[in-house]
Every structure is written in C-alpha cells, then in structure tokens.
Short mmCIF file of C-alpha atoms in Angstrom, two decimals:
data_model
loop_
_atom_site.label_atom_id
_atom_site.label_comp_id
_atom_site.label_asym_id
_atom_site.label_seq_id
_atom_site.Cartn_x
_atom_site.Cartn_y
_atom_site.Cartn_z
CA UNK A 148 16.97 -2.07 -13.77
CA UNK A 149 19.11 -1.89 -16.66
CA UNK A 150 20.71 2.26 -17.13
CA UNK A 151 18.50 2.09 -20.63
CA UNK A 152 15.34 1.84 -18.79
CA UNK A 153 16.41 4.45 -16.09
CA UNK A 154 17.66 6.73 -18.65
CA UNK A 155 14.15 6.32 -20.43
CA UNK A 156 12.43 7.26 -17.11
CA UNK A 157 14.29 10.04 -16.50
CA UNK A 158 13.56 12.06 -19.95
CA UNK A 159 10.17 11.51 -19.72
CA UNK A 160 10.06 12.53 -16.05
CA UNK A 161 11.65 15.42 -17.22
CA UNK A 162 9.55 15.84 -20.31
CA UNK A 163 6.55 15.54 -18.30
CA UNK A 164 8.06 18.60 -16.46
CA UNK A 165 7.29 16.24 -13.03
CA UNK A 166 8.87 18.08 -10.03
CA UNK A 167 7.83 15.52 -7.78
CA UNK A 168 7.25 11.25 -7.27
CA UNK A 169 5.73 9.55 -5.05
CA UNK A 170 7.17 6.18 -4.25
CA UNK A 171 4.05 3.72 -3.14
CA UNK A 172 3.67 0.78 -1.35
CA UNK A 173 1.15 -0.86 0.77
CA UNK A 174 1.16 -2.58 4.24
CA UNK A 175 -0.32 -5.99 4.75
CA UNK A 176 -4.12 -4.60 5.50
CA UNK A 177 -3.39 -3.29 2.06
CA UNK A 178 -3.17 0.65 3.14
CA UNK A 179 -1.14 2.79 0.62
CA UNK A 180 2.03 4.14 2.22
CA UNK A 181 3.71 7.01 -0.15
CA UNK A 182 7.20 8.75 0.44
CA UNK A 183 7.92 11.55 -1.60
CA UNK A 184 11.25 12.84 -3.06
CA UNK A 185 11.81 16.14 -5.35
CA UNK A 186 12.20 14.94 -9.29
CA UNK A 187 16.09 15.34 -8.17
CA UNK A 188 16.29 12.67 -6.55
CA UNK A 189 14.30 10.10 -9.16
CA UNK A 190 17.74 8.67 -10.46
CA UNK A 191 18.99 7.67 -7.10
CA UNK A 192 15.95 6.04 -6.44
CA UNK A 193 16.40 4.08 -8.98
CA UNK A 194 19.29 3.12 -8.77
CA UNK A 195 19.88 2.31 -5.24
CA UNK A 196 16.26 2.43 -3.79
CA UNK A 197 15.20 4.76 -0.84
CA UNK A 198 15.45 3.61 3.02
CA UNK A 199 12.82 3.78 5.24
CA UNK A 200 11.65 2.60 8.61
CA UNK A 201 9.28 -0.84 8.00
CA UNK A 202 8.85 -0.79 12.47
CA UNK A 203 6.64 2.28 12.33
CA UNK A 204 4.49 0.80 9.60
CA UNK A 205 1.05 -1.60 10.70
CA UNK A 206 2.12 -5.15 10.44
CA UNK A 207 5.27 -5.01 8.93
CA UNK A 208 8.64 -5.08 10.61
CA UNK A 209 9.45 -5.46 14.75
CA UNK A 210 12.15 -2.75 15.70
CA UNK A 211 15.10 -5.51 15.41
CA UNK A 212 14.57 -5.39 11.73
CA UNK A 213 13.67 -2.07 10.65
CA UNK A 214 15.42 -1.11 7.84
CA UNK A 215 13.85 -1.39 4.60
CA UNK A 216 14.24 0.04 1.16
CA UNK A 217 11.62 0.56 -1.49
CA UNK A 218 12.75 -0.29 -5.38
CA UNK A 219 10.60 1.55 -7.55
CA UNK A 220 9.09 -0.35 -10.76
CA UNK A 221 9.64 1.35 -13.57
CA UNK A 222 6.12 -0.43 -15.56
CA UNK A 223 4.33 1.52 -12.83
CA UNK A 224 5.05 4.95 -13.73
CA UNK A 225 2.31 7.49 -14.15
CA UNK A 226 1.44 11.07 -13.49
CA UNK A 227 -1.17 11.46 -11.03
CA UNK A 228 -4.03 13.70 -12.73
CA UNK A 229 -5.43 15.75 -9.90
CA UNK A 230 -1.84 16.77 -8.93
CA UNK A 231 -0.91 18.44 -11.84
CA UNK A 232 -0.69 21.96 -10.50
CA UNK A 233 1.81 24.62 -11.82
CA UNK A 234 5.49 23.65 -10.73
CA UNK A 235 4.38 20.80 -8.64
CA UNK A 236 3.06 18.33 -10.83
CA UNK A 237 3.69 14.57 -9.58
CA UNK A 238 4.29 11.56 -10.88
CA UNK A 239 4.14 8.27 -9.17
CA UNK A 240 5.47 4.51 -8.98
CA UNK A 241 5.06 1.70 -7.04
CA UNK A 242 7.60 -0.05 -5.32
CA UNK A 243 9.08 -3.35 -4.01
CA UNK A 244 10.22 -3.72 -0.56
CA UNK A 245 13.91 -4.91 0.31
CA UNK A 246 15.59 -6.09 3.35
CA UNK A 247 19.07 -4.75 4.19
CA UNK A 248 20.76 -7.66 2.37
CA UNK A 249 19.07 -7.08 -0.98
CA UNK A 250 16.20 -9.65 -0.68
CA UNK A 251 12.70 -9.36 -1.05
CA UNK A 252 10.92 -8.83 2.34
CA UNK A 253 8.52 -11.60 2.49
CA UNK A 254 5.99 -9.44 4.28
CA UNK A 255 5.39 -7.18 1.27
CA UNK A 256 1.82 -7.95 -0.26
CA UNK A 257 3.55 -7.55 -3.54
CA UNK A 258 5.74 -10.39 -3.23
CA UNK A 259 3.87 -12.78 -1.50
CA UNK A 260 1.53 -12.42 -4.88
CA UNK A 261 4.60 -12.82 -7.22
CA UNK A 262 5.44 -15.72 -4.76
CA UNK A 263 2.04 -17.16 -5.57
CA UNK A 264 2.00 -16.36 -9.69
CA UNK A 265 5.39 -18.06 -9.58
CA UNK A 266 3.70 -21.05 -8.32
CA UNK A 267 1.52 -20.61 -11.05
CA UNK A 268 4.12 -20.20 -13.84
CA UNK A 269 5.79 -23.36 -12.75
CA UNK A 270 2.85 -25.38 -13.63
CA UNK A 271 2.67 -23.35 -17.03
CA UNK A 272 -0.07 -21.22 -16.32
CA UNK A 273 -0.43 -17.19 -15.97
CA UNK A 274 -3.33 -15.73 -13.70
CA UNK A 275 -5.63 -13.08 -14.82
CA UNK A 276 -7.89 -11.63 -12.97
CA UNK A 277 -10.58 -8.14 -13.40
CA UNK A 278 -12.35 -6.98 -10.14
CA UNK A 279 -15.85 -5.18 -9.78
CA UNK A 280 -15.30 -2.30 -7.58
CA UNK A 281 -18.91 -0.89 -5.53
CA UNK A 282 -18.64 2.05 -3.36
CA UNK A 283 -20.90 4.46 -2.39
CA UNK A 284 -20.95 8.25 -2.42
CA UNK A 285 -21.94 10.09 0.67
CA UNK A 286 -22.11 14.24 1.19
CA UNK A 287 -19.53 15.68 2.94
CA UNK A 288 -20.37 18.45 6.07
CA UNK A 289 -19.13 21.40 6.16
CA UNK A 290 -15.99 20.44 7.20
CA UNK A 291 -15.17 18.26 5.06
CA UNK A 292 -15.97 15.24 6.77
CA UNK A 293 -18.01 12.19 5.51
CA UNK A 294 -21.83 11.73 6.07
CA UNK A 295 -23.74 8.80 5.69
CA UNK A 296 -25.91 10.55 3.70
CA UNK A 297 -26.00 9.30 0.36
CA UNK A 298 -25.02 11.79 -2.71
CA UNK A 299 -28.56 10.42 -4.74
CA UNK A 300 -31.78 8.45 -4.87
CA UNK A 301 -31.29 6.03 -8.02
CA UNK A 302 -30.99 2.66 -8.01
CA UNK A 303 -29.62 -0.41 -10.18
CA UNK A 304 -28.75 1.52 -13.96
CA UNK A 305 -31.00 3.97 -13.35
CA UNK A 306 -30.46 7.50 -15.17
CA UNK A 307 -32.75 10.00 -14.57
CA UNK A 308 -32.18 10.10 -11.07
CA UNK A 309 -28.33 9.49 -11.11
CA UNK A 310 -26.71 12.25 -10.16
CA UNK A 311 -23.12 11.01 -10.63
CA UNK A 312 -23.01 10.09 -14.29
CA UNK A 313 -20.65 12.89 -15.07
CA UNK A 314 -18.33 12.12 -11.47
CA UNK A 315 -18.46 8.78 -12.70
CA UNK A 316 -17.10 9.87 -16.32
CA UNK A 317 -14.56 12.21 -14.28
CA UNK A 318 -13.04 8.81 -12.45
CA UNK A 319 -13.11 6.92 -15.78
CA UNK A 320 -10.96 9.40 -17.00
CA UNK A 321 -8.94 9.63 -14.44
CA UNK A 322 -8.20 6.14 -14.59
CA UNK A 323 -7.42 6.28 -17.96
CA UNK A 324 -4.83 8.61 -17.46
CA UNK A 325 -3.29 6.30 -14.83
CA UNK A 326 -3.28 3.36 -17.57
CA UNK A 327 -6.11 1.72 -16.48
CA UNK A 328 -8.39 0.91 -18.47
CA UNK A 329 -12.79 0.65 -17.38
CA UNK A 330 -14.56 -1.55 -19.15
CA UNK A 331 -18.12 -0.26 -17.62
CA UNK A 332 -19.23 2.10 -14.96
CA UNK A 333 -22.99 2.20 -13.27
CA UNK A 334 -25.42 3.19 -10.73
CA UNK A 335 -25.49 0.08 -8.35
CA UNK A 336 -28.37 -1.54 -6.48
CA UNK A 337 -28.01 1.08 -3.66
CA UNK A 338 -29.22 4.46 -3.34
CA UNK A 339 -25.82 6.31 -3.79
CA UNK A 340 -24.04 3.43 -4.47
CA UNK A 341 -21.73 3.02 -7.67
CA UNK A 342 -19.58 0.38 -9.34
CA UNK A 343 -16.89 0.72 -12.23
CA UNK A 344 -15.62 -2.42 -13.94
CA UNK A 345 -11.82 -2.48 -14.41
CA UNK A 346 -10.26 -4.90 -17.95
CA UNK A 347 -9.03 -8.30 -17.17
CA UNK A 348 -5.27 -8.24 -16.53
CA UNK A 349 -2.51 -9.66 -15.25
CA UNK A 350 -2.68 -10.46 -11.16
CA UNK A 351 0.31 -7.85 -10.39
CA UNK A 352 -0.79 -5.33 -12.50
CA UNK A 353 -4.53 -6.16 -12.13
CA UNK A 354 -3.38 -5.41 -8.09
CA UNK A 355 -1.65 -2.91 -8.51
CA UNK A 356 -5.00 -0.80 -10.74
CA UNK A 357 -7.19 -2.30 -7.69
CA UNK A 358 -4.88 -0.07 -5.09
CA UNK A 359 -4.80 3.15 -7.66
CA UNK A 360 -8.26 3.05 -7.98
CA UNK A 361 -9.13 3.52 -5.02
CA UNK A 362 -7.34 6.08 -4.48
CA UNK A 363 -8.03 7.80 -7.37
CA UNK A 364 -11.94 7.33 -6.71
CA UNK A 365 -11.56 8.87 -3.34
CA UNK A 366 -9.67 11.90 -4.76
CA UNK A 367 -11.84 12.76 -7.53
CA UNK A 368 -14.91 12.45 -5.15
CA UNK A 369 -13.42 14.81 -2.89
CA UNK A 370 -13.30 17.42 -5.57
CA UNK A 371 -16.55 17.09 -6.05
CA UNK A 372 -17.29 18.00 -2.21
CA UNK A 373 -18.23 14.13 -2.25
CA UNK A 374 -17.14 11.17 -0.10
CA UNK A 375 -16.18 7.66 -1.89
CA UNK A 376 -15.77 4.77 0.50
CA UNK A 377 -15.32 1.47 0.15
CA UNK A 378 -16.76 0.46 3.62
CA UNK A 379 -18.16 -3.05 2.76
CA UNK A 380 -21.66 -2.62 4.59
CA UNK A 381 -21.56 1.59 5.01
CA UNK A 382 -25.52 1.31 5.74
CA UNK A 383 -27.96 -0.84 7.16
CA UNK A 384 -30.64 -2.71 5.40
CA UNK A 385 -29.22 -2.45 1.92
CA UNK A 386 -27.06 -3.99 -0.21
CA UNK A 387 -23.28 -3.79 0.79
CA UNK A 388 -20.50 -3.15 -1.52
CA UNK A 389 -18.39 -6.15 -2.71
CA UNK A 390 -15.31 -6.84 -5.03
CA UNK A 391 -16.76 -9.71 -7.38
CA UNK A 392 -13.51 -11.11 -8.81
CA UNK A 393 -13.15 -12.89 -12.39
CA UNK A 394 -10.02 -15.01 -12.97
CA UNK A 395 -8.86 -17.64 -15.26
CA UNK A 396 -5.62 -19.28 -15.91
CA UNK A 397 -3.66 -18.64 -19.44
CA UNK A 398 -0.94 -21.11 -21.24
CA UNK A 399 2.03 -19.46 -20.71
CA UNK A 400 3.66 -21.26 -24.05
CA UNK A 401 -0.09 -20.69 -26.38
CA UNK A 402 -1.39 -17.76 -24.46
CA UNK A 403 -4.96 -19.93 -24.85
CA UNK A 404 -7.53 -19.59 -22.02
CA UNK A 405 -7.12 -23.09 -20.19
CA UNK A 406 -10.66 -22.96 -18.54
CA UNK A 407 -12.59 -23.32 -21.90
CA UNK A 408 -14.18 -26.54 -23.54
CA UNK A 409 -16.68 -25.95 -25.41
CA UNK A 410 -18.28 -29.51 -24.75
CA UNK A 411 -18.85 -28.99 -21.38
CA UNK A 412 -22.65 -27.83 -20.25
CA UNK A 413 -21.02 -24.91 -18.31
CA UNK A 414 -17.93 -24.71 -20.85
CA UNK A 415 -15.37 -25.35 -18.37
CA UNK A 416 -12.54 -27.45 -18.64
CA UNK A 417 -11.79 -29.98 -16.34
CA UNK A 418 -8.63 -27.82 -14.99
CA UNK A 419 -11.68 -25.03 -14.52
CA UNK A 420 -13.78 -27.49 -12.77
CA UNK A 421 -10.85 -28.37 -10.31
CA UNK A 422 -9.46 -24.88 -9.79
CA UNK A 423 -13.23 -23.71 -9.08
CA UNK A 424 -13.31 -27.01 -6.43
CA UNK A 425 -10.08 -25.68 -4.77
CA UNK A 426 -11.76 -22.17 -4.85
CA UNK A 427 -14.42 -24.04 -2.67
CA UNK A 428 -12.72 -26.09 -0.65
CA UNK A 429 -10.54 -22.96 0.61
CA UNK A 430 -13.47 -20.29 0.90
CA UNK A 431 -13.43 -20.36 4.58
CA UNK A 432 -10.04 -20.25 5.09
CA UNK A 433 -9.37 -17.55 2.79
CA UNK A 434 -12.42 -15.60 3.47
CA UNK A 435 -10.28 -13.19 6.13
CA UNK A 436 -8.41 -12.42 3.60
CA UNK A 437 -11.29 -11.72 1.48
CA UNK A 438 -13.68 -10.01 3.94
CA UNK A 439 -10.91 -8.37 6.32
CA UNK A 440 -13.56 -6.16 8.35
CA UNK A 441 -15.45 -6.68 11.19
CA UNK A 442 -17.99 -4.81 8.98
CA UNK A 443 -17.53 -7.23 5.97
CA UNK A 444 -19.54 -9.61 8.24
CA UNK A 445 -22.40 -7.83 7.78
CA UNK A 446 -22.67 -7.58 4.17
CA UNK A 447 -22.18 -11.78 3.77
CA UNK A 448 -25.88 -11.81 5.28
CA UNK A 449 -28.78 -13.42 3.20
CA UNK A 450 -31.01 -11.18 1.07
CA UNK A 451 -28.75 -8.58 -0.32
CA UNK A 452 -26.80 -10.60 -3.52
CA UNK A 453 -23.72 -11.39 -1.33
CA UNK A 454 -23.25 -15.13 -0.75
CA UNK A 455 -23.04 -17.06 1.92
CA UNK A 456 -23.05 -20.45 1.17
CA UNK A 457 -19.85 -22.69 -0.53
CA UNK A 458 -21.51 -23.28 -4.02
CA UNK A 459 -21.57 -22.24 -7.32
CA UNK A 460 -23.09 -22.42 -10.37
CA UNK A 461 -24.52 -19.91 -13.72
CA UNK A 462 -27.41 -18.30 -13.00
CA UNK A 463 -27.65 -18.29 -9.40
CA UNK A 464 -26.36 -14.74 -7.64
CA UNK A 465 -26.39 -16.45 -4.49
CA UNK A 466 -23.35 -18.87 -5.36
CA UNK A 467 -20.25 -17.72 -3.87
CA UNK A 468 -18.92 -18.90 -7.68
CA UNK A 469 -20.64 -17.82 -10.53
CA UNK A 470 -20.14 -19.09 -14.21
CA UNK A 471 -20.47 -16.07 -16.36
CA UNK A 472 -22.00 -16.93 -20.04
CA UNK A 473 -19.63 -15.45 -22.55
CA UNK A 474 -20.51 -14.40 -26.61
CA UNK A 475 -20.49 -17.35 -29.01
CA UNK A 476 -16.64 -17.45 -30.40
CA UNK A 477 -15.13 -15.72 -27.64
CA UNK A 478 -13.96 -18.83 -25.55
CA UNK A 479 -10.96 -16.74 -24.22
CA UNK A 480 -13.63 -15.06 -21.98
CA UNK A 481 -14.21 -17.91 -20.19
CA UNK A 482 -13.44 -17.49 -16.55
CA UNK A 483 -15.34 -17.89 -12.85
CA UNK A 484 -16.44 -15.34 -10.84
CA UNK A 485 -15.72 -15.49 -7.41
CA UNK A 486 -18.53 -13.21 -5.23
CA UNK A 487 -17.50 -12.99 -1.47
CA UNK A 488 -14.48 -10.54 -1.80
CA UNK A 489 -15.13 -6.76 -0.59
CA UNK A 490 -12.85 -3.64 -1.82
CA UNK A 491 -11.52 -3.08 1.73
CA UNK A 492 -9.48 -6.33 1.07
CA UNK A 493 -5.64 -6.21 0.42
CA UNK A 494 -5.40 -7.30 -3.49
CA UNK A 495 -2.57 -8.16 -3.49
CA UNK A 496 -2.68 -10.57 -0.92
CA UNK A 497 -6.77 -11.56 -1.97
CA UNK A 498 -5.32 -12.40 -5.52
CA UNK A 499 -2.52 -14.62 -3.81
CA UNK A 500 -4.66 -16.88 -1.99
CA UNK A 501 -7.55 -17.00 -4.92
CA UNK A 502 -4.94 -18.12 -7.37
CA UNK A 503 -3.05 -20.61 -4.81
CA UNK A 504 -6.62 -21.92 -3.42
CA UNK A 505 -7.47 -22.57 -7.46
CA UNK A 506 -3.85 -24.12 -8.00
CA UNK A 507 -4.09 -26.86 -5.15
CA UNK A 508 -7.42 -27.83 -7.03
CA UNK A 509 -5.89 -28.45 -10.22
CA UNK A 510 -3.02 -30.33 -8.14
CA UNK A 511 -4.80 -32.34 -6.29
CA UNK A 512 -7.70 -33.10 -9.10
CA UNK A 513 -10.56 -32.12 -6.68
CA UNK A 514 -13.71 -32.81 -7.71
CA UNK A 515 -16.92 -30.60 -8.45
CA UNK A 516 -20.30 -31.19 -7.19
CA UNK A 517 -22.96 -30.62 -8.75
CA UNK A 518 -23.65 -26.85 -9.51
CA UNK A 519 -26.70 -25.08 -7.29
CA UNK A 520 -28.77 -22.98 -9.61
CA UNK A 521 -31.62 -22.52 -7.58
CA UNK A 522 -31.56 -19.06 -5.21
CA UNK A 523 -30.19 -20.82 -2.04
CA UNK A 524 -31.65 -18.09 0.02
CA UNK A 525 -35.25 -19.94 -0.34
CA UNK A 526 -34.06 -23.18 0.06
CA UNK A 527 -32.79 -25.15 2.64
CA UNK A 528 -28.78 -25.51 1.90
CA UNK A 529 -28.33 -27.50 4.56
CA UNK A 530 -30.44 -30.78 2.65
CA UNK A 531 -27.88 -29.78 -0.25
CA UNK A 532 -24.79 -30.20 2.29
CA UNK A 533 -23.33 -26.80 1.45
CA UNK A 534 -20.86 -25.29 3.86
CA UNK A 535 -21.55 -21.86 4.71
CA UNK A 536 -19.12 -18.60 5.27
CA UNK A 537 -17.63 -17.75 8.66
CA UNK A 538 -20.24 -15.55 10.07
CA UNK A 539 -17.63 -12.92 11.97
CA UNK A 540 -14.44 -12.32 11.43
CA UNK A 541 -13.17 -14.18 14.30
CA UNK A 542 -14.64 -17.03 12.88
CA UNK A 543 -12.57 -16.19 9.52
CA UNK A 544 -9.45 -15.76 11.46
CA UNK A 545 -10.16 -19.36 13.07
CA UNK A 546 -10.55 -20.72 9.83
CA UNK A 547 -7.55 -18.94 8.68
CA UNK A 548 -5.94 -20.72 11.13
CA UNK A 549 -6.52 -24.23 10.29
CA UNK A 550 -5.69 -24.29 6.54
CA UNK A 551 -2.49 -24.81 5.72
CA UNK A 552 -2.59 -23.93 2.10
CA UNK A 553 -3.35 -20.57 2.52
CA UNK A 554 -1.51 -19.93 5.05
CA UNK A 555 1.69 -20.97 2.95
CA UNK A 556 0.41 -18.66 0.27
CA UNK A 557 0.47 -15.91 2.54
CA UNK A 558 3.96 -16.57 4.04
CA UNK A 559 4.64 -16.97 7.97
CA UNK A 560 5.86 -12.95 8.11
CA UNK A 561 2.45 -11.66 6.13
CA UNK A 562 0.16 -14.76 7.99
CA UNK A 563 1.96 -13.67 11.81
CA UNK A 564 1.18 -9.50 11.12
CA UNK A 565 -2.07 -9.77 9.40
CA UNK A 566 -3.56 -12.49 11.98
CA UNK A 567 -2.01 -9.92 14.42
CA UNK A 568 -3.37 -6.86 13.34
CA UNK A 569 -6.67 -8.54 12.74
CA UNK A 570 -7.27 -10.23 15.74
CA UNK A 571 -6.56 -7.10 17.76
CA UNK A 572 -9.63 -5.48 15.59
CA UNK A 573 -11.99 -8.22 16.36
CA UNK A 574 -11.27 -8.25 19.93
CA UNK A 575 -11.87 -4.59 20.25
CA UNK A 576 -15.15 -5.16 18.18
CA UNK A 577 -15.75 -7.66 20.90
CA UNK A 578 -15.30 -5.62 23.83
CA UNK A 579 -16.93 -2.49 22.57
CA UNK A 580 -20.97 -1.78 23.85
CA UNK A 581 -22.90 -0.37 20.71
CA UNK A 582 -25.50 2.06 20.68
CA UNK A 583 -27.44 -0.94 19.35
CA UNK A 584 -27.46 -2.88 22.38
CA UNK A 585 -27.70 0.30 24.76
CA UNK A 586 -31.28 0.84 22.86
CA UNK A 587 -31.90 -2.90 23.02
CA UNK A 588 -31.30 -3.63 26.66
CA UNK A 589 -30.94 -0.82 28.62
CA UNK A 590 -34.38 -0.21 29.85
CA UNK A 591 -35.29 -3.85 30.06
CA UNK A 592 -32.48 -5.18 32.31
#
C-alpha cells in the first residue's frame, strides 16, 4: 500500500470522526470473522497488518501453523451505518490473510478467487458476476430469538399485504451507504420471504457486497425486532431461498461483453456456449460448493423453481442455466444465469469454481446440447439424457471428490478444510434421529 493511499485513509478515518474499525475476513464456510482495533491503531494496520491466531478459526490453520496476519484493503473501506453511535462510530475493511513469511495463505476464500480471476485474466478475460439474494423474515420472541413464524402473508410482488416495503427500503439504504449498489428489491414467492437484487460487478468486489449484505440484512432486521436468515429451505412445503447468479466474461483490452452475438438464436457467442457447457459439465462437482447445507438439499427438490436437472435454456425456470433476454441495443447485458446456488454458500469460493468451471469450457471447446425449454418437472428428463443434482450433500461432497477441476480451483488447503468441515456436518446429519422419523415409525415398529 503505497504511504499516499494510507495517508488518504487516515484523514478520512479521521474526518469521518471513526473511533473504531473492524478488520473482516471470512473462513472457508464463508462465516465473517471481525477483529477490532481503536481508530489508533488504523495506521499500523496498515502498514504492517494485525496477527492473529488462524488454529482457533473453522477450517483454517492446524496449530503447527497458526500465525496469521490480516492486510486490510484499502478499496473496502466503509462506515458501517447502524454503528454510528456518539463517540463510537465504526468503520470497516476487509482484509487479506498472510502467512508468517509474507505470502498469501492459500486457504483464504479471497485468494483462492483472485487465484481463479487470474486464471481468467491470463486468457484475456475479466469475470462479472450480480447475485439474487432471497431470505425470509421471521418474528423474533421475546427474547430475542428467531421464530419460524413468518413477519407477513404476501406473496410474489405483492403490495398490499407486504409488510416490509419500508424494512426493505431501510436495507437498500443501508447498502447504499456501504457502496453497494441494489438494482431491485421485492416480496418473493414465499409468505415472508424477500429478495434484493445487487448491480453486476466485478467477482472480488461482487464477493465481497455478497458477504456485507448479509450482514447488513441481518442487522437492520434486528432493529426492526425482525429475524433475516438465509437458511436455504427455513420451511417446509414452500419455496426455498436461492442465490441465482448472473456472470459473463469481459475483454480485458475492449472492455466488450464476450458472450454476445447477435446472430445467434439465444445471442450467445460461441465462447458463451462453451463456458455455459463447462458450467454443466461441472454442476455436480461444484454443487457443494454451491449448496453447502445439509438443508440446501431440500430446497433442490422438484416443484418449487429450484432446479434439479443439468440443463439450460431461456424460458424454462427449471434449467439449472437460464438465458436471460436482454433490451434491444444493450448486448453488454448479455450473460447466463446460473440457478442452483443458495446464500448460505461461501462467495467467494462459489464465484471461484463458477468462473473456473466456465473457463475449462472455453479451453477445452465443449460443446452445447441442445437447450430444454420445456418445464422438465412434467417431463421425463431421463428420455432427454439430463444428469441430475446430487440429491444430499454427501452425494455433493462425493462428487466434489472426483473432479479434478474444481478441486484445483479451490486449492488442496481450502478443498482438505472445507471437505473436512463438511463431511463432519453430513455425518452428524446422518447419525441424528428427527422428530420426523420418531412420528413416522415409532408406533408402527
């Protein structure tokens, strides 16, 4: 960080009359980690980073190699607009993580995506991406704890029955003031349920407004006694919440949208056609990545607009890639929308393997089948030949297993702790009697 740039963030820091930062990070299951220092401390921190212990943190460091130090980006700075009481208002950046030695830690989400957007830039492109983000609201008791009782009654853009338009409004703003920018907000399908639309952006930063937001949706639910979660299926027998993901690749040298020709039927070029064919042929192998939950399982389930079969095409909502039409003249829009992510992944490491999944397309020329427009969820795939999902996660994590490509995206350090971590989960999912099956069996065996 050149002493320009420090200097820079230190006025406004000071301007700002910030008495405190947060430094942020996240861990490979993509939970945000903070350590906070007084405003006093700010230009050490930048200059010479802050230590801290990556053994104590899930799926990051054994206790051998422990020592870690965050470097704060300076592009990431922002005051954090519920915390801006009297004397303690606080700023906050994001960070880079840093072995002893002064390299990158290869476990840190953050770099395995600049790892993979390096790729990218070596074969001249730039990835940008703009997720969909559902959640639902739920009341809180009366001690503050979440209910799954849903906060209204409305359903898909409905408005006289929303009764979050204005908490919606609150989190746009808030956003805003984080420099992120909405593009839309909206009731969802779901009774309480709720999505807001972030702009099309750059993978890192595009991550790193996918990790604020959700944080910043929590907190301004909470001051409305409200509880925002991002629980992929929070309820049965309705529609889940998922992370539907545009992306398209950029000329680094023209800045022009590679994915367009306008002579194509779908208006895709043929480097669109083979990154979309890589996004296939990877699905299952990145879908753990994807769909990290046991519960994310039970939102890719027919009849509730998540996919479930490899396919894609336009008009179909059951593809697991969708073509969206764009406005006459506005070819830069074009881009692919990829449906089976849910907001409890890690986007950092989600954007990684989309991009590197859509990269060994265009490498190794895959080719496209046919698109499926009809709703594969009253047809029979299987006389189409379509591949379907992994059904659990332990499926996912088998799949995981066996491709190669994404598990070089992910690096062995990330691919050992999140396999790890995740494998542990499913086998305590696996082990655990539900009150389902108590009901079920109980009294009949």
């Amino acid at each position: 960080m050149s002493d320009d740039l420090r200097q820079t963030l230190l006025e406004r820091a000071e301007e700002e009359r910030v008495a405190f930062v947060n430094l942020q990070f996240t861990d490979v299951l993509g939970m945000v980690k903070t350590v906070t220092i007084p405003v006093s401390e700010l230009e050490d921190a930048l200059g010479h980073g802050v230590w801290f212990d990556g053994s104590s943190l899930e799926g990051f460091a054994r206790m051998v190699e422990s020592d870690m130090y965050l470097v704060p980006d300076p592009a990431t700075y922002a005051l954090i607009p519920w915390d801006k009481h009297e004397g303690l208002t606080t700023a906050r950046l994001i960070c880079n993580i840093y072995t002893p030695d002064g390299k990158p830690f290869a476990g840190d989400p953050r770099h395995v995506l600049t790892n993979a957007l390096n790729q990218a830039a070596a074969m001249g492109y730039g990835f940008n991406v703009a997720p969909e983000l559902e959640f639902f609201l739920f009341k809180s008791n009366a001690d503050g704890q979440p209910t799954p009782m849903v906060h209204d009654q409305a359903s898909y853009f409905d408005l006289s029955t929303d009764q979050a338009t204005l908490i919606r409004r609150q989190m746009v703003r808030a956003l805003s003031q984080l420099g992120i920018t909405a593009e839309a907000a909206h009731h969802e399908v779901a009774a309480g349920q709720h999505e807001i639309d972030l702009r099309y952006d750059g993978a890192l930063r595009a991550a790193d407004h996918t990790i604020t937001a959700r944080v910043a949706l929590k907190a301004i639910a909470q001051l409305n006694g409200l509880y925002a979660t991002f629980m992929p299926k929070p309820l049965a027998g309705v529609n889940g919440n998922g992370m539907h993901v545009h992306q398209s690749l950029v000329d680094l040298v023209t800045g022009q949208n590679v994915f367009n020709d306008p002579n194509d039927p779908y208006g895709l070029s043929p480097i669109a056609h083979h990154f979309i064919a890589g996004l296939l042929a990877h699905a299952r192998g990145m879908c753990a990545i994807l769909a990290p939950l046991v519960n994310s399982y039970k939102r890719l389930v027919p009849g509730f607009e998540a996919p479930i079969y490899i396919s894609w095409g336009r008009t179909n909502r059951s593809a697991l890639v969708r073509v969206p039409r764009i406005t006459t003249g506005r070819h830069q829009s074009t881009r692919v929308e990829l449906r089976c992510p849910d907001p409890a992944c890690n986007p950092y490491l989600a954007y990684a393997v989309m991009l590197v999944a859509g990269l060994d397309g265009i490498k190794r020329k895959l080719s496209l089948r046919e698109a499926s427009e009809e709703d594969l969820f009253h047809v029979d795939p299987r006389a189409r030949g379509l591949a379907t999902l992994p059904s659990s996660l332990g499926a996912a994590l088998d799949a995981l297993r066996e491709d190669e490509v994404i598990m070089q995206a992910l690096g062995p350090n990330a691919f050992e702790r999140f396999i790890d971590a995740k494998q542990q989960e499913w086998e305590s999912y696996r082990q655990h009697v539900s009150a389902w099956e108590i009901q079920r069996y109980l009294a009949i065996f």
